[in-house]
Amino acid sequence: MQQDKLRIGGKEFDSRFILGSGKFSLKFMKSVIENAEVEMVTVALRRANIGGGNNILDYIPNNITLLPNTSGARTAAEAVRIARLAREVGCGNFVKLEIIGDSKYLLPDNNETVKATEILANEGFIVMPYMYPDLYAARALVSAGASAVMPLGSPIGTNKGIRTKDFIKILLDEIDLPIIVDAGIGRPSEAAEAMEMGVSAVMANTAIATAGNVDLMAAAFKNAVIAGRQAYLAGLGRVLESKAEASSPLTGFLED
Amino acid sequence: MREVNKDIMQYLDGMQIISHDIMNKVDALYNNYDYNIYTRENVISALDKDCLSLGDYAALLSPAAGEFLEQMAARAKEETFKHFGNSVSVYTPLYIANYCESHCVYCGFNCMNKIHRAMLTEQEIDNELKAIAKQGFKEILLLTGESRKKSSVEYIGKAVTIAKKYFATIGIEIYPLNSDEYAYLNSLGADYVSVYQETYNKQKYAEQHLRGAKRVFPYRFNAQERALIGGMRGVCFGALLGLDDWRKDAFAVGAHAFYIQKKYPHAEISFSCPRMRPYINNSQNNPKDVHERQLLQVILAYRLLMPYATINISTREKSSFRDGVVGLACNKISAGSKVGVGGHDGDEKGDEQFDISDPRGLEEVNEMLENKGLQPIFTDSQYLI
């Protein structure tokens, strides 16, 4: 396990859990980060009240890699401008690309995401695009220079778990980049399930933010992600998904 | 008194006419909405759904839903937390002028009321905005009365330009404009537009809006759509509950927002929930009662119809109600509100539009939110122009 590092954009991470930060009080940020033992935290640039009160950037310890997201962007052009602004205010080169043109379901626009990925990757950004798990779009993101792909498990904020499991499995088979499940994970067992499938990392926010005790839930996610990763590396034992084996062989009549 | 436009469906010169498709749908739904046909079973069925139809929404506004307020509140709280966590946006309004050319029977600013009128100069706007920003606000709502002559689009544009120096988010609550005028204000930095239809009952609308541009029902109805065509990011809906049948009006508000979102999926939708409050010269009015219980039913129904929409709670409501609904269904609250003209940098310069019931300033509202385990959000948008 010592060598089992998550590598993105030339950086190595021991933690495979990425924390979203938009839905709980900033005063809990430090203890949630500590309890989750995360090394990467997403930040919505639009929440960065630079020079004002409750500035999220003031609450994240310096040893944490900031993953500024482009939330609020509806088009590639808007996302590119937000990413550039994030870099200008000192958030670094990592960017979680998030382009959403639908206020109801908050589903990512894969086409716009591919366009923005290409532009930002060419400008030296480490682009981690949030996407709907579509194989063609994922391939296009690889070609465009993405450093990871972040398929949704189910729509943002729904806590419905990994409804897109079969499609994420296809990405795992076909895409040679870290696959990070980004949205919909509602409970630690689902984080473990994603990790057992072989995804490189998971991200969660709502599931922790809406818990009765955010610190305890942060720790629970940390443990679940570790357990899921260990299970994946160990190689899962044989699990029969739908049928039992007949006790008498069906081919027992064969004689020669 | 001379009526300048007798027919409320007749546009005045210069008013942009766009498709009436959404208005016609909402009108048909409004006319056919009989809230007495809904049963307990309809309400229970609506509460079991992830994604509500307008039929489910109709059930939640019905008398049958009255006994399910607690269950509606539990669902609403769950949805509010899923979509917004414990974040609550905080802003303040600034009235820059209260001149008005419309005669709306119920309104303190109406042109027939002999109240103290005022309009801030550019310097006064700057002083007011600077004083507001100094308190820590990053979101401002600029308001005027309904007077194109006195508070012109250019005048409002100057206010937006000044506001952009101090604020991350600028909303406008002014008289309805054409889409090119919305585009102009958007280019200067305004991104959010609030227009309230007051009532969707056309006959009542005609009785209550006796003169002025506001009398033109479809021009007002289509304001949000023109704002989105003009490039605005978000639009706010509302009816003045209590002016007519609140169940039917709230149903129409939801349907209006529902169809706008369907046609413009990127639009950020929000609701405000004003109800009738005391005002001067109102002795001849007899508004239908909307008590806190009814108002809460409407707010919860908005949240369940559109879990992702912003719902704003007015300072017309008293602090106990505001504190109760914020985090439960509302995710936006004003603080330090003044409803006269100016007043953040020295005395108010014009009379007030209505009485506010929650005079708390930013510090007190922040404290209340934090005591409830909520977090005040000052900025939730990023200028890209």
XYZ file of C-alpha atoms in Angstrom:
641
model
C 0.000 0.000 0.000
C 2.986 2.317 0.526
C 3.466 2.712 -3.203
C -0.203 3.048 -4.001
C -0.228 6.711 -4.891
C -2.806 8.646 -6.841
C -0.925 10.554 -9.544
C -2.500 13.530 -11.269
C -0.748 16.317 -13.120
C 2.702 15.377 -11.858
C 1.585 15.359 -8.218
C 1.238 12.357 -5.956
C -1.482 11.947 -3.388
C -1.849 9.376 -0.625
C -5.513 10.180 -0.160
C -8.022 9.010 -2.727
C -10.821 11.052 -1.286
C -11.485 14.570 -2.597
C -13.589 16.882 -0.481
C -16.174 19.268 -1.914
C -16.581 22.368 0.186
C -19.690 24.287 -0.813
C -22.333 23.013 1.541
C -21.088 23.183 5.104
C -19.907 25.952 7.409
C -16.391 27.199 6.847
C -15.649 26.947 10.546
C -15.830 23.139 10.182
C -13.470 23.095 7.214
C -10.256 22.435 9.114
C -11.618 19.614 11.244
C -13.417 17.986 8.292
C -10.175 18.057 6.288
C -8.337 16.521 9.221
C -10.929 13.838 9.842
C -11.193 12.955 6.163
C -7.398 13.133 5.786
C -7.889 14.618 2.340
C -5.145 16.306 0.375
C -7.324 17.939 -2.259
C -10.331 20.233 -1.681
C -12.543 21.792 -4.329
C -13.303 25.489 -4.099
C -15.907 27.408 -6.061
C -14.200 30.558 -7.249
C -17.533 32.363 -7.093
C -17.540 31.770 -3.332
C -14.083 33.275 -2.879
C -14.902 36.538 -1.142
C -11.398 37.880 -1.555
C -10.730 40.645 0.929
C -14.168 40.141 2.515
C -15.758 38.047 5.237
C -16.224 34.268 5.053
C -13.654 33.870 2.273
C -13.361 30.141 1.708
C -9.709 30.455 0.670
C -8.841 31.642 4.198
C -10.140 28.409 5.716
C -8.152 25.839 3.761
C -4.746 24.875 5.200
C -1.716 25.584 3.007
C -0.692 21.948 2.637
C -3.920 21.129 0.788
C -4.002 21.143 -3.018
C -6.739 23.500 -4.112
C -9.012 22.237 -6.829
C -10.871 25.366 -7.944
C -14.035 24.509 -9.834
C -15.764 26.476 -12.530
C -19.249 26.193 -11.055
C -21.576 28.807 -12.458
C -20.125 28.379 -15.956
C -22.714 27.589 -18.623
C -20.366 27.531 -21.587
C -16.774 26.657 -22.429
C -15.926 30.347 -22.749
C -17.242 31.121 -19.255
C -15.413 28.158 -17.734
C -12.137 29.192 -19.355
C -12.471 32.698 -17.941
C -13.222 31.367 -14.441
C -10.228 29.003 -14.581
C -7.929 31.831 -15.604
C -9.272 34.036 -12.801
C -8.709 31.207 -10.317
C -5.102 30.926 -11.374
C -4.684 34.711 -11.147
C -5.864 34.749 -7.536
C -3.368 32.063 -6.587
C -5.403 28.847 -6.741
C -2.738 27.070 -8.795
C -2.929 25.061 -12.010
C -5.445 22.428 -11.037
C -8.983 23.043 -12.218
C -12.114 20.983 -11.863
C -13.979 21.837 -15.008
C -17.684 22.059 -14.402
C -19.943 23.344 -17.173
C -23.656 23.163 -16.510
C -26.295 24.604 -18.779
C -29.313 23.166 -17.010
C -30.435 24.602 -13.709
C -32.893 21.791 -12.982
C -30.842 18.586 -13.224
C -27.401 20.188 -13.033
C -26.089 17.747 -15.620
C -22.724 18.594 -17.170
C -22.533 19.619 -20.817
C -19.966 17.189 -22.250
C -19.564 19.031 -25.560
C -18.686 22.340 -23.947
C -16.481 20.508 -21.451
C -14.361 18.987 -24.220
C -13.906 22.420 -25.824
C -12.831 24.047 -22.553
C -10.522 21.142 -21.684
C -8.573 21.624 -24.875
C -8.143 25.353 -24.346
C -7.124 25.035 -20.695
C -4.818 22.058 -21.177
C -2.994 24.039 -23.851
C -2.539 26.829 -21.310
C -0.870 24.474 -18.854
C -3.804 23.738 -16.574
C -4.224 20.335 -14.944
C -7.775 19.796 -16.148
C -10.092 17.449 -14.275
C -13.423 17.587 -16.088
C -16.727 16.701 -14.465
C -18.685 14.741 -17.050
C -21.616 12.538 -17.834
C -20.082 9.040 -18.239
C -20.175 8.760 -21.992
C -17.385 6.796 -23.667
C -17.076 9.051 -26.720
C -16.913 12.173 -24.581
C -14.311 10.545 -22.317
C -12.140 9.680 -25.321
C -12.490 13.237 -26.586
C -11.433 14.520 -23.161
C -8.333 12.323 -23.281
C -7.478 13.732 -26.713
C -8.130 17.258 -25.471
C -5.534 16.880 -22.734
C -7.515 16.091 -19.582
C -5.494 14.836 -16.603
C -8.372 12.813 -15.143
C -12.060 12.353 -15.873
C -14.730 12.820 -13.250
C -17.924 10.990 -14.206
C -21.045 11.518 -12.141
C -22.492 8.654 -10.119
C -25.903 10.315 -10.147
C -26.987 13.956 -10.417
C -25.313 16.466 -8.072
C -26.787 16.670 -4.615
C -29.102 13.686 -4.968
C -27.141 11.260 -2.746
C -28.558 8.463 -4.897
C -25.374 6.471 -5.223
C -23.703 5.091 -8.314
C -26.593 4.812 -10.729
C -24.231 5.055 -13.680
C -22.186 2.075 -12.543
C -22.253 0.160 -15.823
C -21.086 3.199 -17.767
C -18.323 4.008 -15.313
C -17.142 0.402 -15.700
C -16.840 1.018 -19.441
C -14.704 4.088 -18.769
C -12.558 2.028 -16.408
C -11.985 -0.512 -19.160
C -11.277 1.967 -21.920
C -9.823 5.185 -20.530
C -6.213 5.335 -19.399
C -6.607 8.272 -17.041
C -7.568 8.397 -13.376
C -11.353 8.009 -13.134
C -12.822 9.911 -10.197
C -16.482 9.503 -9.299
C -17.685 12.983 -8.634
C -21.347 13.294 -7.763
C -24.174 11.369 -6.208
C -22.284 9.369 -3.604
C -24.568 9.518 -0.600
C -22.976 7.183 1.926
C -19.600 5.699 2.762
C -20.644 2.245 1.525
C -21.178 3.730 -1.933
C -17.739 5.327 -1.837
C -16.340 1.885 -0.979
C -18.361 0.352 -3.810
C -16.877 2.825 -6.303
C -13.366 2.156 -5.071
C -13.903 -1.627 -5.244
C -14.813 -1.177 -8.912
C -11.369 0.275 -9.459
C -11.965 4.000 -9.755
C -8.940 6.054 -8.742
C -10.690 8.312 -6.248
C -14.080 9.614 -5.193
C -15.351 13.046 -4.362
C -18.171 13.983 -2.005
C -19.670 17.063 -0.462
C -23.419 16.796 0.092
C -23.144 13.452 1.878
C -20.836 14.956 4.492
C -22.458 18.381 4.628
C -25.900 16.952 5.352
C -24.724 14.473 7.996
C -25.671 14.931 11.629
C -21.986 15.026 12.585
C -19.827 16.227 9.716
C -16.505 15.301 11.352
C -17.584 11.748 12.046
C -18.965 11.336 8.542
C -15.721 12.731 7.090
C -13.819 10.018 8.985
C -16.316 7.390 7.831
C -15.705 8.355 4.194
C -11.963 8.242 4.685
C -12.202 4.705 6.040
C -14.640 3.585 3.345
C -12.393 4.865 0.557
C -9.391 3.083 2.069
C -11.398 -0.129 2.519
C -12.699 -0.018 -1.042
C -9.228 0.602 -2.428
C -7.746 -2.251 -0.407
C -10.485 -4.582 -1.631
C -9.780 -3.596 -5.225
C -6.039 -4.159 -4.818
C -6.617 -7.442 -3.018
C -8.778 -8.668 -5.855
C -12.371 -9.310 -4.908
C -13.317 -12.869 -4.098
C -15.684 -14.583 -6.443
C -19.167 -13.071 -6.122
C -22.103 -14.687 -7.854
C -24.264 -11.835 -8.988
C -27.519 -13.498 -9.962
C -27.550 -17.282 -10.094
C -26.664 -20.071 -7.750
C -24.717 -23.062 -9.089
C -26.730 -26.250 -9.573
C -25.627 -28.876 -7.031
C -25.819 -31.625 -9.655
C -23.886 -30.764 -12.763
C -26.081 -30.115 -15.777
C -23.494 -31.773 -17.981
C -23.248 -34.968 -15.889
C -24.731 -37.063 -18.653
C -21.618 -36.838 -20.737
C -20.004 -40.278 -21.028
C -17.053 -40.056 -23.424
C -58.840 60.087 -13.601
C -58.020 59.250 -17.213
C -57.346 55.664 -18.178
C -54.608 55.702 -20.790
C -55.056 52.056 -21.771
C -58.400 50.420 -21.201
C -57.547 46.925 -22.404
C -54.879 45.280 -20.256
C -53.931 43.014 -23.188
C -53.127 45.948 -25.458
C -49.441 46.818 -25.732
C -48.330 50.453 -25.641
C -46.000 52.030 -28.193
C -42.412 50.887 -27.848
C -43.222 47.709 -25.937
C -41.526 44.656 -27.419
C -43.930 41.841 -28.254
C -42.629 38.278 -27.950
C -44.389 34.922 -28.112
C -47.341 34.437 -25.782
C -46.874 30.666 -25.657
C -45.947 30.496 -21.979
C -48.570 33.031 -20.969
C -51.273 31.096 -22.811
C -50.293 27.844 -21.084
C -50.193 29.443 -17.644
C -53.471 31.222 -18.314
C -55.193 27.963 -19.257
C -53.843 26.190 -16.176
C -54.827 29.095 -13.959
C -58.377 29.174 -15.287
C -58.835 25.429 -14.854
C -57.211 25.119 -11.439
C -59.858 23.934 -9.001
C -57.995 23.269 -5.785
C -61.059 21.700 -4.139
C -60.830 18.544 -6.240
C -57.551 17.402 -4.668
C -57.600 14.715 -1.975
C -55.280 13.532 0.788
C -54.171 10.735 -1.551
C -53.122 13.269 -4.182
C -51.038 15.082 -1.588
C -49.435 11.871 -0.288
C -48.645 10.812 -3.834
C -47.028 14.200 -4.567
C -44.901 13.963 -1.422
C -43.633 10.548 -2.513
C -42.194 11.836 -5.786
C -38.673 12.950 -6.558
C -39.666 15.227 -9.391
C -43.054 16.898 -9.102
C -45.390 17.604 -11.994
C -47.546 20.707 -12.061
C -50.433 18.407 -11.071
C -48.552 17.380 -7.918
C -47.773 21.017 -7.237
C -51.457 21.861 -7.597
C -52.234 19.263 -4.922
C -49.667 20.752 -2.530
C -51.362 24.145 -2.758
C -54.827 22.715 -2.172
C -56.819 22.769 1.081
C -56.206 19.001 1.296
C -52.494 19.707 1.826
C -53.232 21.884 4.853
C -52.943 18.954 7.259
C -49.630 17.857 5.662
C -47.675 21.003 6.407
C -45.287 19.180 8.725
C -44.583 16.462 6.135
C -44.122 19.094 3.437
C -41.679 20.908 5.707
C -39.672 17.729 6.298
C -39.386 17.073 2.550
C -38.587 20.716 1.860
C -35.817 20.759 4.449
C -34.290 17.652 2.935
C -34.354 19.177 -0.565
C -33.005 22.520 0.619
C -30.062 20.814 2.292
C -29.383 18.551 -0.663
C -29.192 21.491 -3.033
C -27.741 24.256 -0.881
C -26.234 22.537 2.140
C -26.272 25.041 4.963
C -25.558 28.012 2.671
C -27.828 31.037 2.807
C -27.184 33.981 0.507
C -27.367 37.379 2.167
C -28.029 40.653 0.335
C -29.573 44.062 0.835
C -31.896 46.181 -1.315
C -31.333 49.824 -2.249
C -34.195 51.954 -3.557
C -32.611 54.574 -5.796
C -35.910 56.272 -6.766
C -39.581 56.032 -5.909
C -41.197 58.030 -8.727
C -44.043 56.111 -10.288
C -46.341 56.502 -13.288
C -48.531 53.519 -12.495
C -51.636 53.523 -10.399
C -51.676 50.252 -8.513
C -54.468 50.485 -5.966
C -52.606 48.582 -3.238
C -49.163 50.189 -3.498
C -47.689 52.885 -1.294
C -45.607 54.241 -4.194
C -48.538 54.573 -6.641
C -48.721 57.797 -8.602
C -51.959 58.946 -6.927
C -50.471 58.841 -3.435
C -49.111 62.162 -2.280
C -45.962 60.810 -0.736
C -42.500 62.249 -0.566
C -40.796 61.347 -3.859
C -37.068 61.214 -4.299
C -34.366 60.050 -6.631
C -30.737 59.653 -5.707
C -28.069 61.531 -7.641
C -25.097 59.579 -8.978
C -23.010 60.845 -6.083
C -25.668 59.807 -3.596
C -25.891 56.345 -5.199
C -22.132 56.009 -4.892
C -22.218 57.077 -1.249
C -25.050 54.661 -0.445
C -23.393 51.729 -2.201
C -20.048 52.434 -0.626
C -21.687 52.503 2.824
C -23.487 49.203 2.115
C -20.342 47.506 0.798
C -18.452 48.643 3.876
C -20.838 46.594 6.012
C -19.675 43.450 4.162
C -22.394 42.952 1.567
C -21.352 41.637 -1.865
C -24.810 41.332 -3.382
C -27.080 44.292 -4.030
C -30.625 44.604 -5.348
C -31.299 47.975 -6.992
C -34.930 49.110 -7.020
C -36.921 51.928 -8.555
C -40.584 52.839 -8.850
C -42.298 52.352 -12.184
C -41.264 55.571 -13.903
C -39.390 55.413 -17.168
C -39.488 59.201 -17.361
C -37.867 59.915 -13.997
C -35.728 56.825 -13.507
C -34.731 56.077 -17.098
C -32.888 52.978 -18.288
C -29.776 55.160 -18.658
C -30.135 56.341 -15.054
C -30.475 52.733 -13.853
C -27.490 51.828 -16.041
C -25.410 54.445 -14.243
C -26.456 52.962 -10.902
C -25.469 49.472 -12.122
C -22.094 50.789 -13.290
C -21.453 52.327 -9.876
C -22.648 49.158 -8.122
C -20.199 47.086 -10.131
C -17.339 48.874 -8.374
C -18.452 47.467 -5.029
C -20.494 44.279 -5.536
C -20.029 40.785 -6.938
C -23.714 40.317 -7.722
C -26.224 42.899 -8.914
C -29.951 42.351 -9.221
C -32.542 44.815 -10.439
C -36.156 45.156 -9.431
C -37.424 47.856 -11.744
C -40.209 48.345 -14.296
C -40.241 45.756 -17.139
C -37.959 46.464 -20.103
C -37.466 45.325 -23.677
C -34.821 42.643 -24.237
C -32.297 45.077 -25.748
C -32.596 47.219 -22.623
C -32.043 44.176 -20.424
C -29.017 43.338 -22.584
C -27.713 46.874 -22.014
C -28.012 46.574 -18.220
C -26.536 43.074 -18.358
C -23.528 44.410 -20.251
C -22.979 46.900 -17.419
C -23.028 44.225 -14.729
C -26.628 43.369 -13.754
C -27.360 39.646 -13.929
C -30.616 39.073 -12.073
C -34.078 40.488 -12.711
C -37.077 40.430 -10.395
C -40.557 41.182 -11.725
C -43.710 40.277 -9.859
C -46.942 39.716 -11.709
C -48.883 40.650 -8.521
C -51.914 38.589 -9.641
C -52.511 36.241 -12.563
C -56.258 36.905 -12.433
C -56.671 39.218 -15.402
C -59.907 40.760 -14.187
C -58.416 41.509 -10.789
C -55.246 42.750 -12.477
C -57.320 45.223 -14.472
C -59.112 46.426 -11.341
C -55.892 46.876 -9.390
C -53.677 48.448 -12.058
C -55.611 51.439 -13.248
C -53.074 53.246 -15.378
C -49.505 53.288 -16.558
C -47.340 50.763 -18.347
C -47.892 48.286 -15.570
C -51.512 47.950 -16.682
C -50.332 46.002 -19.745
C -50.610 42.427 -18.467
C -48.696 40.518 -21.167
C -45.789 42.969 -21.213
C -45.290 42.387 -17.515
C -45.867 38.643 -17.819
C -43.164 38.243 -20.441
C -40.576 40.381 -18.633
C -38.603 37.400 -17.321
C -38.431 35.871 -20.775
C -37.251 39.146 -22.319
C -34.638 39.417 -19.556
C -33.302 35.959 -20.428
C -33.322 36.809 -24.140
C -31.292 39.882 -23.142
C -28.672 37.651 -21.509
C -29.609 37.889 -17.830
C -28.547 34.845 -15.821
C -31.477 34.624 -13.478
C -35.067 35.731 -13.064
C -37.306 35.981 -10.035
C -41.047 35.329 -9.881
C -43.749 36.193 -7.389
C -47.333 37.239 -6.840
C -48.515 39.627 -4.176
C -50.286 36.960 -2.168
C -53.561 38.138 -0.723
C -54.345 40.502 -3.563
C -56.560 37.774 -5.008
C -57.003 34.040 -4.430
C -53.555 33.070 -3.089
C -53.806 29.396 -4.038
C -54.499 30.207 -7.686
C -51.869 32.935 -7.814
C -49.200 30.750 -6.220
C -50.104 27.982 -8.664
C -49.649 30.370 -11.583
C -46.308 31.643 -10.208
C -44.987 28.068 -10.094
C -46.324 27.234 -13.550
C -44.818 30.453 -14.961
C -41.379 29.601 -13.551
C -41.750 25.944 -14.586
C -42.332 26.786 -18.247
C -39.618 29.446 -18.314
C -37.116 26.904 -16.954
C -38.250 24.360 -19.515
C -37.763 26.814 -22.386
C -34.532 28.301 -20.973
C -32.859 25.409 -19.096
C -29.831 27.472 -18.098
C -31.921 30.139 -16.368
C -31.431 30.475 -12.634
C -34.923 30.558 -11.187
C -35.889 32.252 -7.973
C -39.047 33.067 -6.051
C -40.032 35.852 -3.719
C -43.067 35.523 -1.514
C -44.572 38.928 -0.711
C -48.001 39.097 0.878
C -50.242 42.073 1.583
C -48.931 44.350 4.325
C -50.366 47.598 5.725
C -49.874 50.729 3.603
C -51.251 54.239 3.453
C -54.714 55.095 1.950
C -55.891 51.497 1.924
C -59.164 51.720 3.779
C -61.223 50.573 0.786
C -59.252 47.361 0.293
C -60.148 44.013 1.717
C -57.347 41.597 0.884
C -57.938 37.897 1.297
C -56.150 36.607 4.316
C -52.784 34.990 3.934
C -51.649 34.066 7.414
C -48.239 32.630 8.154
C -49.588 29.113 7.786
C -50.807 29.780 4.259
C -47.624 31.624 3.335
C -45.580 28.676 4.557
C -47.663 26.278 2.470
C -46.824 28.332 -0.619
C -43.112 28.531 0.209
C -42.896 24.779 0.835
C -44.758 24.045 -2.398
C -42.295 26.251 -4.338
C -39.388 24.331 -2.800
C -40.871 20.931 -3.648
C -41.762 21.933 -7.209
C -38.298 23.377 -7.863
C -35.803 22.025 -5.321
C -32.973 23.836 -7.127
C -34.577 27.306 -7.174
C -33.595 30.132 -4.881
C -36.343 31.199 -2.496
C -36.025 34.580 -0.911
C -37.745 35.582 2.319
C -39.000 39.154 2.512
C -38.385 41.683 5.290
C -42.132 42.185 5.210
C -42.204 39.139 7.458
C -41.323 39.269 11.104
C -38.097 37.829 12.398
C -39.614 34.697 13.975
C -41.094 33.629 10.635
C -37.964 34.494 8.668
C -35.782 32.612 11.115
C -38.131 29.631 10.851
C -38.207 29.358 7.060
C -34.575 30.093 6.350
C -32.730 26.806 5.945
C -36.083 25.004 5.914
C -37.124 26.151 2.445
C -35.640 29.612 1.904
C -31.984 29.945 0.968
C -31.757 33.695 0.584
C -32.401 36.479 3.064
C -32.034 40.247 3.080
C -30.524 42.170 5.949
C -30.428 45.835 6.856
C -33.319 46.568 4.493
C -34.573 50.100 3.965
C -37.684 50.567 1.845
C -37.521 54.331 1.502
C -35.090 55.910 -0.985
C -31.469 55.621 0.132
C -30.992 55.529 3.908
C -27.789 53.526 4.196
C -25.629 56.642 4.162
C -27.630 59.144 6.234
C -31.403 59.663 6.283
C -33.852 58.140 3.817
C -34.858 60.624 1.134
C -38.327 59.411 0.180
C -41.274 57.757 1.897
C -41.384 54.000 2.339
C -43.210 51.608 -0.024
C -44.416 49.328 2.753
C -43.667 48.532 6.383
C -40.821 46.188 7.102
C -41.168 43.792 9.991
C -37.582 42.692 10.416
C -35.226 45.639 10.841
C -32.163 43.533 11.741
C -28.844 44.497 10.253
C -26.222 42.258 8.693
C -24.466 41.409 11.929
C -27.670 40.276 13.613
C -28.793 38.230 10.610
C -25.357 36.574 10.405
C -25.557 35.744 14.079
C -29.031 34.248 13.683
C -27.855 32.103 10.741
C -24.808 30.876 12.595
C -26.876 30.047 15.668
C -29.070 27.904 13.431
C -26.037 26.078 12.033
C -26.330 27.884 8.698
C -23.593 29.827 6.921
C -24.091 33.265 5.393
C -22.863 33.460 1.794
C -21.952 36.911 0.538
C -20.789 36.031 -2.921
C -21.955 33.198 -5.116
C -21.148 34.498 -8.564
C -18.166 35.633 -10.526
C -18.033 38.540 -12.974
C -16.910 37.371 -16.381
C -17.407 40.527 -18.422
